[in-house]
Amino acid sequence: MGVIVKVFCESCNAAWDCHTGCGMQHGALENVTSLFPKDTERILKDYAARNEWPMFDFAFQLAVCKNCAGIVSVPALKLFESDTSYVGVCPDCGKEVKLIKSPSRISCPICKKSMLKSFETGRWD
Ligand SMILES: [Zn+2]
Ligand SMILES: [Zn+2]
């Protein structure tokens, strides 16, 4: 079950609602491949076809998109066998994003005046 997080800035009142974690349907590798860009999708589909029980870790994670100056949630996948990680692109503009560990450690991408804050607003799936 995933968590819905509200990330906000106290200086400019910007706020983002982000779905983090993963849902029921994300337990199978075949179900998450389409969340990634086409070239990554191909690699993952190939991997899923070759491994009957692929060991992986999947979750939507918070990220900052410099292009949109916003906080987004992107799919992030780690394959244990090859120790390879894949991160999706910004859902709004399709550009690369930077994962953030904690919103309280980055400054607001809009006004850059204060560090971001966040709290849980609910659950999804
Ligand atoms: Zn973007
Ligand atoms: Zn701000």
Short mmCIF file of C-alpha atoms and ligand atoms in Angstrom, two decimals:
data_model
loop_
_atom_site.label_atom_id
_atom_site.label_comp_id
_atom_site.label_asym_id
_atom_site.label_seq_id
_atom_site.Cartn_x
_atom_site.Cartn_y
_atom_site.Cartn_z
CA MET A 1 0.00 0.00 0.00
CA GLY A 2 1.29 3.45 -0.90
CA VAL A 3 1.24 6.71 0.94
CA ILE A 4 0.00 10.05 -0.37
CA VAL A 5 2.31 12.81 0.74
CA LYS A 6 1.72 16.53 0.63
CA VAL A 7 4.92 18.45 0.07
CA PHE A 8 4.73 22.18 0.59
CA CYS A 9 6.69 25.37 0.98
CA GLU A 10 5.92 27.75 3.82
CA SER A 11 7.40 30.73 2.02
CA CYS A 12 5.49 30.73 -1.27
CA ASN A 13 2.67 28.28 -0.42
CA ALA A 14 3.50 25.99 -3.31
CA ALA A 15 2.17 22.48 -2.65
CA TRP A 16 2.30 19.14 -4.36
CA ASP A 17 0.33 15.95 -3.71
CA CYS A 18 2.48 12.94 -4.46
CA HIS A 19 1.76 9.23 -4.51
CA THR A 20 4.71 7.35 -3.02
CA GLY A 21 5.34 3.70 -2.37
CA CYS A 22 3.56 1.11 -4.47
CA GLY A 23 0.16 -0.43 -5.03
CA MET A 24 -1.06 -4.02 -5.21
CA GLN A 25 -0.56 -4.29 -8.97
CA HIS A 26 3.10 -3.30 -8.73
CA GLY A 27 4.13 -6.60 -7.15
CA ALA A 28 4.75 -8.13 -10.59
CA LEU A 29 7.59 -6.89 -12.75
CA GLU A 30 5.50 -7.12 -15.95
CA ASN A 31 3.05 -4.63 -14.45
CA VAL A 32 5.61 -1.91 -13.82
CA THR A 33 7.67 -2.02 -17.03
CA SER A 34 5.27 0.30 -18.90
CA LEU A 35 5.80 3.03 -16.30
CA PHE A 36 9.31 3.61 -17.63
CA PRO A 37 10.56 5.22 -20.86
CA LYS A 38 10.51 2.93 -23.91
CA ASP A 39 14.18 1.93 -23.90
CA THR A 40 14.06 1.01 -20.21
CA GLU A 41 10.76 -0.79 -20.74
CA ARG A 42 12.41 -2.99 -23.37
CA ILE A 43 15.28 -3.91 -21.02
CA LEU A 44 12.89 -4.73 -18.20
CA LYS A 45 10.53 -6.79 -20.35
CA ASP A 46 13.49 -8.76 -21.59
CA TYR A 47 14.68 -9.28 -18.03
CA ALA A 48 11.20 -10.38 -16.88
CA ALA A 49 11.02 -12.86 -19.78
CA ARG A 50 14.35 -14.43 -18.80
CA ASN A 51 13.70 -14.60 -15.07
CA GLU A 52 10.74 -16.52 -13.76
CA TRP A 53 11.02 -15.03 -10.27
CA PRO A 54 12.75 -11.69 -10.72
CA MET A 55 13.99 -10.16 -7.47
CA PHE A 56 13.23 -6.48 -7.49
CA ASP A 57 12.22 -3.55 -5.40
CA PHE A 58 9.73 -1.07 -6.81
CA ALA A 59 8.25 2.13 -5.44
CA PHE A 60 7.13 5.55 -6.51
CA GLN A 61 9.56 8.02 -5.01
CA LEU A 62 9.63 11.76 -4.60
CA ALA A 63 11.79 13.63 -7.04
CA VAL A 64 12.41 17.19 -8.06
CA CYS A 65 12.05 18.22 -11.69
CA LYS A 66 14.24 21.21 -12.48
CA ASN A 67 12.48 21.73 -15.79
CA CYS A 68 9.02 22.11 -14.16
CA ALA A 69 10.38 23.52 -10.90
CA GLY A 70 8.18 21.08 -9.11
CA ILE A 71 7.99 18.00 -6.94
CA VAL A 72 6.78 14.85 -8.68
CA SER A 73 6.62 11.17 -7.92
CA VAL A 74 8.41 8.86 -10.32
CA PRO A 75 8.66 5.08 -10.56
CA ALA A 76 11.96 3.70 -9.26
CA LEU A 77 13.01 0.11 -9.69
CA LYS A 78 15.99 -1.86 -8.46
CA LEU A 79 16.94 -5.27 -9.81
CA PHE A 80 18.79 -7.14 -7.09
CA GLU A 81 20.55 -9.66 -9.29
CA SER A 82 22.41 -7.10 -11.38
CA ASP A 83 22.24 -4.37 -8.72
CA THR A 84 20.87 -1.99 -11.35
CA SER A 85 18.47 0.86 -10.67
CA TYR A 86 16.04 2.50 -13.07
CA VAL A 87 14.23 5.76 -12.48
CA GLY A 88 11.30 7.06 -14.49
CA VAL A 89 11.09 10.52 -16.01
CA CYS A 90 8.99 13.51 -14.99
CA PRO A 91 5.29 12.66 -15.61
CA ASP A 92 4.63 16.26 -16.67
CA CYS A 93 7.47 17.10 -19.05
CA GLY A 94 9.24 13.78 -19.69
CA LYS A 95 12.64 15.09 -18.61
CA GLU A 96 15.05 13.48 -16.19
CA VAL A 97 14.45 14.15 -12.51
CA LYS A 98 16.50 13.89 -9.35
CA LEU A 99 15.26 11.61 -6.57
CA ILE A 100 14.99 13.21 -3.16
CA LYS A 101 15.46 11.32 0.07
CA SER A 102 13.62 13.77 2.25
CA PRO A 103 11.74 16.97 1.27
CA SER A 104 13.10 18.64 4.42
CA ARG A 105 16.59 18.48 2.93
CA ILE A 106 15.91 20.39 -0.26
CA SER A 107 14.93 23.99 -0.79
CA CYS A 108 11.73 24.94 -2.56
CA PRO A 109 12.26 24.62 -6.35
CA ILE A 110 10.08 27.69 -6.95
CA CYS A 111 11.16 30.37 -4.48
CA LYS A 112 14.28 28.70 -3.03
CA LYS A 113 13.64 30.55 0.23
CA SER A 114 12.92 27.68 2.57
CA MET A 115 13.33 23.96 2.92
CA LEU A 116 10.27 21.94 2.01
CA LYS A 117 7.96 20.31 4.52
CA SER A 118 5.78 17.28 4.08
CA PHE A 119 3.14 15.18 5.77
CA GLU A 120 1.05 12.13 4.98
CA THR A 121 -2.45 12.85 3.79
CA GLY A 122 -3.68 9.35 3.08
CA ARG A 123 -3.19 5.95 1.56
CA TRP A 124 -3.70 4.68 -1.96
CA ASP A 125 -4.45 1.22 -3.32
ZN ZN B 1 9.03 18.07 -15.37
ZN ZN B 2 8.64 28.24 -2.08
#
